[in-house]
Short mmCIF file of C-alpha atoms and ligand atoms in Angstrom, two decimals:
data_model
loop_
_atom_site.label_atom_id
_atom_site.label_comp_id
_atom_site.label_asym_id
_atom_site.label_seq_id
_atom_site.Cartn_x
_atom_site.Cartn_y
_atom_site.Cartn_z
CA MET A 1 -18.47 -13.94 -2.94
CA LYS A 2 -22.02 -14.78 -4.66
CA ASN A 3 -20.51 -13.16 -7.62
CA ASN A 4 -17.86 -15.67 -7.14
CA LEU A 5 -15.74 -12.89 -7.35
CA LEU A 6 -13.57 -13.95 -4.48
CA ARG A 7 -14.06 -17.23 -1.87
CA VAL A 8 -13.76 -16.40 1.99
CA ASN A 9 -13.33 -19.92 4.08
CA LEU A 10 -13.51 -19.59 7.85
CA VAL A 11 -11.28 -21.57 9.32
CA ASN A 12 -12.51 -22.58 13.71
CA LEU A 13 -8.85 -22.84 15.39
CA ARG A 14 -10.61 -24.84 18.48
CA ASP A 15 -11.54 -28.17 15.97
CA PHE A 16 -8.06 -28.04 16.11
CA GLY A 17 -7.64 -27.99 20.55
CA ARG A 18 -6.13 -30.39 21.94
CA GLY A 19 -8.32 -32.23 24.47
CA ASN A 20 -11.86 -31.95 25.07
CA TYR A 21 -11.82 -28.67 25.48
CA ARG A 22 -10.23 -28.46 22.17
CA GLN A 23 -7.62 -26.14 24.33
CA LEU A 24 -5.18 -23.61 21.48
CA ASP A 25 -3.84 -21.83 24.50
CA ASP A 26 -0.82 -22.63 27.08
CA TYR A 27 0.93 -19.88 30.02
CA ALA A 28 2.92 -17.70 27.93
CA PHE A 29 6.86 -19.12 29.55
CA GLY A 30 8.18 -15.76 31.42
CA SER A 31 4.87 -13.84 31.67
CA GLY A 32 2.28 -15.96 32.70
CA GLY A 33 -0.06 -13.93 29.52
CA MET A 34 -1.86 -17.60 27.44
CA VAL A 35 -0.64 -17.70 23.23
CA PHE A 36 -1.63 -19.32 21.08
CA ALA A 37 0.86 -23.19 20.93
CA ALA A 38 2.45 -23.50 17.98
CA PRO A 39 1.72 -28.02 17.33
CA GLN A 40 -2.30 -26.26 17.42
CA LEU A 41 -1.38 -23.28 14.41
CA LYS A 42 0.43 -25.76 11.99
CA ALA A 43 -1.98 -27.93 11.93
CA ALA A 44 -4.92 -24.99 11.41
CA LEU A 45 -2.42 -23.86 8.47
CA ASP A 46 -2.34 -27.84 6.96
CA PHE A 47 -5.82 -27.84 6.95
CA ALA A 48 -6.70 -24.16 5.45
CA ASP A 49 -3.63 -24.75 2.83
CA ILE A 50 -5.05 -25.93 -0.65
CA GLU A 51 -3.47 -28.48 -2.27
CA GLY A 52 -1.08 -26.79 -6.07
CA VAL A 53 -0.87 -23.65 -4.31
CA LYS A 54 1.72 -21.87 -1.53
CA PRO A 55 -0.69 -19.80 0.78
CA PHE A 56 0.78 -16.75 1.66
CA VAL A 57 0.70 -16.92 5.29
CA ILE A 58 -0.63 -13.33 7.40
CA TYR A 59 0.19 -12.78 11.18
CA PRO A 60 -2.09 -9.69 12.44
CA SER A 61 -0.11 -7.71 14.98
CA PRO A 62 1.04 -4.50 16.65
CA GLN A 63 4.18 -5.43 15.69
CA GLY A 64 3.36 -5.84 11.91
CA ALA A 65 4.05 -4.24 9.01
CA LEU A 66 1.90 -0.37 8.77
CA ILE A 67 -0.93 -0.43 6.38
CA SER A 68 -0.82 -0.10 3.03
CA GLN A 69 -2.98 1.06 0.51
CA GLU A 70 0.86 0.15 -1.21
CA LEU A 71 0.75 -2.98 0.56
CA ILE A 72 -2.80 -4.26 0.32
CA GLU A 73 -2.66 -3.94 -3.11
CA SER A 74 0.12 -6.60 -3.43
CA LEU A 75 -1.68 -8.67 -1.05
CA ALA A 76 -4.47 -8.40 -3.78
CA HIS A 77 -1.71 -10.30 -6.29
CA GLN A 78 -1.76 -13.51 -4.50
CA GLU A 79 -3.91 -16.36 -5.22
CA HIS A 80 -4.51 -17.81 -2.06
CA VAL A 81 -4.26 -15.41 1.26
CA ILE A 82 -4.11 -17.34 4.94
CA ILE A 83 -4.87 -14.42 8.13
CA PHE A 84 -4.10 -16.19 11.76
CA CYS A 85 -6.43 -14.15 13.91
CA GLY A 86 -3.96 -14.38 17.14
CA HIS A 87 -5.68 -12.98 20.70
CA TYR A 88 -4.43 -13.12 25.18
CA GLU A 89 -0.55 -12.53 23.92
CA GLY A 90 -0.86 -13.43 19.99
CA LEU A 91 0.97 -16.67 19.34
CA ASP A 92 3.67 -19.01 19.32
CA GLU A 93 6.60 -16.90 18.24
CA ARG A 94 8.07 -20.31 16.91
CA PHE A 95 5.23 -20.49 14.36
CA VAL A 96 5.48 -17.90 13.53
CA GLU A 97 8.75 -17.06 12.16
CA LYS A 98 8.45 -20.26 10.27
CA TYR A 99 4.91 -20.05 9.15
CA VAL A 100 4.31 -15.99 8.73
CA ASP A 101 5.06 -14.75 5.82
CA LEU A 102 3.96 -11.24 6.57
CA GLU A 103 2.98 -10.03 9.65
CA ILE A 104 -0.49 -6.70 9.15
CA SER A 105 -0.38 -4.01 12.16
CA ILE A 106 -4.20 -1.65 11.29
CA GLY A 107 -2.40 1.06 13.97
CA ASP A 108 -0.49 2.03 16.96
CA CYS A 109 -3.13 0.06 19.22
CA VAL A 110 -3.94 -2.71 20.32
CA LEU A 111 -6.84 -5.63 20.31
CA THR A 112 -8.28 -7.61 21.77
CA GLY A 113 -7.97 -9.74 18.06
CA GLY A 114 -7.07 -10.39 14.82
CA GLU A 115 -11.13 -10.59 13.71
CA LEU A 116 -11.04 -7.22 12.52
CA PRO A 117 -8.05 -6.92 11.18
CA ALA A 118 -8.07 -9.65 8.94
CA MET A 119 -11.39 -8.10 8.07
CA ILE A 120 -10.06 -5.25 6.74
CA ILE A 121 -7.52 -6.96 5.26
CA ILE A 122 -9.27 -8.46 3.35
CA ASP A 123 -12.32 -5.66 2.58
CA SER A 124 -8.80 -3.93 1.41
CA MET A 125 -8.20 -6.43 -1.02
CA SER A 126 -11.97 -7.41 -2.15
CA ARG A 127 -11.66 -3.36 -2.98
CA LEU A 128 -8.92 -4.60 -4.98
CA VAL A 129 -10.50 -8.01 -7.35
CA PRO A 130 -11.95 -6.56 -10.77
CA GLY A 131 -15.84 -6.77 -10.63
CA VAL A 132 -16.57 -6.27 -7.40
CA VAL A 133 -16.72 -2.16 -6.54
CA GLY A 134 -19.54 -1.11 -9.43
CA LYS A 135 -16.89 1.39 -10.88
CA SER A 136 -13.77 0.24 -11.08
CA LYS A 137 -12.75 4.48 -12.36
CA ALA A 138 -13.94 4.66 -8.22
CA VAL A 139 -11.32 2.50 -7.01
CA ILE A 140 -8.49 4.69 -9.06
CA GLU A 141 -10.19 7.90 -7.93
CA ASP A 142 -10.30 7.70 -4.46
CA SER A 143 -7.90 8.30 -2.01
CA PHE A 144 -4.40 6.77 -1.87
CA TYR A 145 -4.73 4.37 -4.78
CA ARG A 146 -2.65 7.84 -6.65
CA GLY A 147 -1.27 8.57 -3.65
CA MET A 148 -3.12 11.63 -3.27
CA LEU A 149 -6.31 12.04 -0.46
CA ASP A 150 -10.01 11.87 -2.55
CA ASN A 151 -11.35 15.45 -3.32
CA PRO A 152 -14.88 16.07 -0.53
CA ASN A 153 -17.78 14.99 -2.21
CA TYR A 154 -21.56 16.70 -2.09
CA THR A 155 -24.90 15.32 -3.00
CA ARG A 156 -28.31 16.67 -2.67
CA PRO A 157 -29.52 18.97 -0.81
CA PHE A 158 -27.59 22.21 -2.89
CA ASP A 159 -28.59 24.26 0.45
CA TRP A 160 -28.49 21.97 4.36
CA GLU A 161 -27.72 24.26 6.74
CA GLY A 162 -26.98 27.20 5.63
CA LEU A 163 -24.34 25.68 3.73
CA GLN A 164 -24.24 25.37 -0.17
CA VAL A 165 -21.84 22.71 -2.41
CA PRO A 166 -19.58 24.52 -4.04
CA GLU A 167 -20.81 26.25 -7.39
CA VAL A 168 -18.32 24.60 -9.36
CA LEU A 169 -19.69 21.36 -9.02
CA LEU A 170 -22.58 21.90 -10.69
CA SER A 171 -21.71 23.92 -13.15
CA GLY A 172 -21.90 21.66 -16.42
CA ASN A 173 -18.32 22.32 -16.69
CA GLU A 174 -16.36 19.37 -16.82
CA LYS A 175 -12.62 21.07 -17.57
CA GLN A 176 -13.48 23.17 -14.30
CA ILE A 177 -15.05 19.94 -12.11
CA SER A 178 -11.88 18.80 -13.09
CA ARG A 179 -9.68 20.93 -12.19
CA TRP A 180 -11.08 21.85 -8.81
CA ARG A 181 -11.26 17.74 -7.89
CA ARG A 182 -8.07 17.74 -8.80
CA HIS A 183 -6.86 21.60 -6.83
CA GLU A 184 -9.22 20.01 -3.69
CA SER A 185 -6.79 16.57 -3.14
CA ILE A 186 -3.89 18.71 -3.26
CA LYS A 187 -4.37 21.04 -1.01
CA ARG A 188 -5.99 17.95 1.19
CA THR A 189 -3.75 15.92 1.05
CA LEU A 190 -0.62 18.99 1.44
CA THR A 191 -2.67 19.72 4.55
CA ARG A 192 -3.27 17.11 6.25
CA ARG A 193 -0.82 14.80 4.91
CA PRO A 194 1.85 15.69 3.72
CA ASP A 195 4.37 13.27 3.77
CA LEU A 196 2.27 11.12 1.43
CA ILE A 197 3.88 13.20 -1.02
CA SER A 198 6.64 10.71 -1.73
CA ARG A 199 5.34 8.43 -2.73
CA ALA A 200 2.33 9.94 -4.22
CA SER A 201 2.36 9.60 -8.16
CA ILE A 202 1.61 13.48 -9.16
CA ARG A 203 2.05 14.12 -12.98
CA ASP A 204 -2.22 13.69 -12.82
CA TYR A 205 -2.77 16.40 -11.26
CA LEU A 206 0.04 18.43 -11.86
CA ALA A 207 -1.06 21.60 -14.95
CA ASP A 208 -1.22 20.22 -18.25
CA LYS A 209 1.67 22.67 -19.85
CA VAL A 210 4.73 20.48 -17.80
CA GLY A 211 7.69 20.11 -20.04
CA VAL A 212 11.68 18.82 -20.37
CA VAL A 213 13.66 21.79 -21.36
CA ILE A 214 17.54 20.61 -22.32
CA LEU A 215 20.50 22.99 -22.62
CA ALA A 216 22.18 22.00 -25.25
CA ARG A 217 26.40 22.99 -25.91
CA ASP A 218 26.19 20.12 -28.34
CA GLU A 219 24.31 18.04 -30.94
CA ASN A 220 24.93 14.24 -29.38
CA ILE A 221 21.73 14.50 -27.49
CA ASP A 222 19.68 11.08 -27.73
CA LEU A 223 16.60 12.79 -28.85
CA ARG A 224 15.18 10.66 -30.04
CA GLY A 225 15.47 8.65 -26.53
CA LEU A 226 14.29 11.15 -24.47
CA ILE A 227 11.49 11.88 -27.16
CA SER A 228 9.92 8.93 -25.57
CA LEU A 229 10.82 8.70 -22.09
CA CYS A 230 8.20 11.66 -22.18
CA GLU A 231 5.35 10.45 -23.56
CA ALA A 232 6.20 7.87 -20.90
CA TYR A 233 5.24 10.93 -18.72
CA ASN A 234 2.50 12.62 -20.62
CA LEU A 235 4.64 15.15 -21.59
CA SER A 236 4.97 17.02 -24.73
CA ARG A 237 8.35 16.58 -27.42
CA PRO A 238 11.52 18.56 -24.76
CA PHE A 239 12.65 21.75 -25.98
CA VAL A 240 16.41 22.50 -26.89
CA ILE A 241 18.32 25.29 -25.54
CA ALA A 242 20.61 26.17 -27.85
CA LYS A 243 22.09 29.20 -27.54
CA SER A 244 24.06 29.99 -31.40
CA HIS A 245 22.24 29.57 -34.90
CA GLU A 246 24.70 27.00 -36.31
CA LEU A 247 24.26 24.41 -33.56
CA ARG A 248 20.22 25.51 -33.91
CA GLU A 249 20.42 24.09 -38.05
CA THR A 250 22.52 21.05 -37.02
CA ILE A 251 20.25 19.64 -34.76
CA LYS A 252 17.53 20.42 -36.35
CA ASN A 253 19.13 18.51 -39.05
CA LEU A 254 19.06 15.47 -37.71
CA TYR A 255 16.60 15.66 -35.65
CA PRO A 256 13.46 16.79 -37.59
CA GLU A 257 11.10 16.82 -34.69
CA ALA A 258 12.71 18.50 -32.83
CA LYS A 259 11.33 21.81 -30.45
CA VAL A 260 14.62 24.19 -30.98
CA LEU A 261 15.01 27.63 -29.63
CA GLY A 262 18.08 30.09 -29.16
CA SER A 263 16.21 30.53 -25.39
CA LEU A 264 14.67 29.67 -22.65
CA ALA A 265 12.84 33.39 -22.84
CA LYS A 266 10.34 32.17 -25.47
CA LEU A 267 9.52 29.19 -23.66
CA SER A 268 7.76 31.28 -20.39
CA ASP A 269 4.68 32.70 -19.44
CA GLY A 270 5.16 35.04 -17.32
CA GLN A 271 4.81 35.25 -13.20
CA ASN A 272 2.70 31.80 -14.40
CA THR A 273 5.84 29.20 -14.73
CA LEU A 274 8.32 27.81 -12.26
CA CYS A 275 11.19 26.14 -13.18
CA VAL A 276 13.64 23.12 -11.93
CA LYS A 277 16.96 23.33 -12.56
CA ILE A 278 18.15 19.90 -12.25
CA PHE A 279 22.25 18.70 -11.61
CA SER A 280 23.67 15.28 -11.13
CA GLY A 281 25.95 16.59 -9.13
CA SER A 282 26.63 18.88 -6.17
CA ARG A 283 24.67 22.46 -6.10
CA GLU A 284 24.14 24.58 -2.83
CA ASN A 285 20.63 25.82 -1.76
CA SER A 286 18.93 22.62 -4.09
CA LEU A 287 15.97 21.19 -2.65
CA HIS A 288 14.53 17.99 -0.97
CA SER A 289 13.13 16.25 -3.94
CA LEU A 290 9.46 16.22 -1.97
CA GLU A 291 10.21 20.10 -1.44
CA VAL A 292 10.35 20.01 -5.03
CA LYS A 293 7.03 17.54 -5.61
CA ARG A 294 5.63 19.91 -3.10
CA ARG A 295 6.50 22.96 -4.78
CA CYS A 296 5.14 22.10 -7.74
CA LEU A 297 1.66 20.64 -6.80
CA GLU A 298 1.11 23.58 -6.06
CA HIS A 299 2.18 25.56 -8.52
CA GLU A 300 -1.42 26.81 -10.92
CA GLY A 301 0.74 27.69 -14.95
CA SER A 302 3.24 25.41 -16.45
CA ILE A 303 6.01 23.86 -14.68
CA LEU A 304 8.71 22.84 -16.80
CA PHE A 305 12.22 20.00 -15.96
CA ILE A 306 15.53 21.75 -17.33
CA PHE A 307 18.45 20.01 -17.67
CA ALA A 308 21.72 20.76 -19.31
CA GLN A 309 24.44 18.94 -21.10
CA ASP A 310 26.85 21.71 -19.65
CA GLU A 311 26.11 21.71 -15.90
CA SER A 312 27.61 25.67 -15.31
CA GLU A 313 25.26 26.60 -18.21
CA LEU A 314 22.10 26.01 -15.17
CA LEU A 315 23.67 28.99 -13.29
CA ASP A 316 24.85 31.25 -15.37
CA GLU A 317 20.79 30.43 -17.52
CA ARG A 318 19.05 34.58 -16.41
CA LEU A 319 15.05 32.80 -15.56
CA GLU A 320 13.95 37.06 -15.02
CA GLY A 321 10.28 36.62 -12.66
CA LEU A 322 10.77 32.97 -13.19
CA SER A 323 10.49 30.76 -9.95
CA SER A 324 13.67 28.82 -10.09
CA TYR A 325 13.87 25.95 -8.05
CA LEU A 326 17.11 23.67 -7.66
CA TYR A 327 17.58 19.75 -7.87
CA GLU A 328 20.20 18.25 -7.67
CA SER A 329 20.11 14.08 -7.88
CA GLY A 330 23.42 12.70 -6.39
CA LEU A 331 23.76 10.97 -9.89
CA ASN A 332 27.15 13.15 -8.78
CA GLY A 333 27.35 13.67 -12.96
CA LEU A 334 28.92 10.09 -13.52
CA VAL A 335 25.75 9.11 -15.78
CA PRO A 336 25.11 10.46 -19.13
CA LEU A 337 22.01 12.26 -19.19
CA ASN A 338 19.21 10.29 -20.53
CA ILE A 339 19.62 8.40 -17.58
CA LEU A 340 19.16 12.02 -15.19
CA ILE A 341 16.58 12.31 -17.15
CA GLY A 342 15.16 9.72 -16.78
CA THR A 343 15.91 8.76 -13.12
CA ALA A 344 14.79 12.89 -12.39
CA LEU A 345 11.56 12.18 -14.09
CA ASP A 346 10.74 8.92 -12.74
CA ARG A 347 11.08 10.72 -9.52
CA PHE A 348 8.28 14.12 -9.66
CA LEU A 349 6.34 12.71 -11.96
CA GLY A 350 6.39 8.49 -11.55
CA LYS A 351 3.91 5.94 -11.17
CA ARG A 352 4.32 4.92 -7.35
N1 SAH B 1 0.28 -9.32 22.80
C1 SAH B 1 0.71 -8.77 21.89
C2 SAH B 1 -0.44 -8.50 21.77
C3 SAH B 1 -1.40 -9.39 21.31
S1 SAH B 1 -2.85 -9.23 20.49
C4 SAH B 1 1.80 -7.50 21.37
O1 SAH B 1 1.99 -6.91 23.17
O2 SAH B 1 2.47 -7.53 20.06
C5 SAH B 1 -4.07 -10.30 20.26
C6 SAH B 1 -4.89 -9.73 19.47
O3 SAH B 1 -4.94 -9.58 18.32
C7 SAH B 1 -2.58 -10.18 18.00
O4 SAH B 1 -2.05 -11.04 18.14
C8 SAH B 1 -3.19 -10.05 17.21
O5 SAH B 1 -3.53 -11.08 16.39
C9 SAH B 1 -4.55 -9.22 17.29
N2 SAH B 1 -3.91 -7.12 17.21
C10 SAH B 1 -4.05 -6.74 18.43
N3 SAH B 1 -3.92 -5.39 18.03
C11 SAH B 1 -3.72 -5.22 16.39
C12 SAH B 1 -3.18 -4.25 15.61
N4 SAH B 1 -3.20 -3.17 15.45
N5 SAH B 1 -3.48 -5.09 14.14
C13 SAH B 1 -3.06 -6.15 13.77
N6 SAH B 1 -4.00 -7.35 15.16
C14 SAH B 1 -3.87 -6.61 15.74
#
């Protein structure tokens, strides 16, 4: 606030109360608890409203949407947020219906008032304002930002009560350190919060070698489109597998930049390649996308996402020695290959 990065104004609801006692609440019809009355709340809202900027009105409430990093990120885009802190039984429902944009709960427990939730909301929003946290990279690496938990952290002394800092962190080897950090994040998220994986951006946590393979039946592949799609997901150019020499030559002529091979076996580095065969239509034994994401995260070697113009070839394709999983997109074979590839890449590697 001192650096003008954000402004927080406190408005005392009492100032809008009725009579000598500046009364705000009244007995709840039916239950007898105390409830904040709508006219006083409205008077406070009118006062807090800044001309020209439509405020986004929040009511912290145990019945609201559970707070999350995603929710806070979308709130951080709001220029002007007004938070109504409840007390006793809360606010008159008619005020909530008419003027509250979002109810937010900080967890499945009941507090005496909305003040602490308001501070939680303000604090987590403010961390996303550029300049509030000294090192902006730190914000990105924190838990939840990419949907994964942060790695554990250590500082001096190296030896404390018989416990040492993991050796790798002192090695000075950037590559090994970042591999260790990725690995720890994955381990923590999978054991503590596997539910997060569905909404996590996992691209940065996967081994560097992640590729797309297309089994070609003919040359009707929009390879240029696919190359830019792969670039968007930070992947190298897709591999095209064409069985016949003739088709390989045709594709190379059409797309000199293509990586064309005669068989999938050429791509594997032994046991260390995980293959995910992706079908548009339904397949028995196919995995849920969450499970595919989980196995990709657990896998330390390269990963290949395999698509085919003719999906029956996907089943025929023998992948000796490679672990291979099936995944069905649910698109029912109704979409062009490019769209299947785009949606599948987004599901597994996209930003949350
Ligand atoms: N009668 C309400 C609880 C009121 S608690 C109910 O059962 O739903 C009093 C006030 O504390 C609420 O109006 C709200 O502003 C705040 N509060 C309590 N628990 C909260 C939670 N988990 N998240 C956010 N705000 C909460």
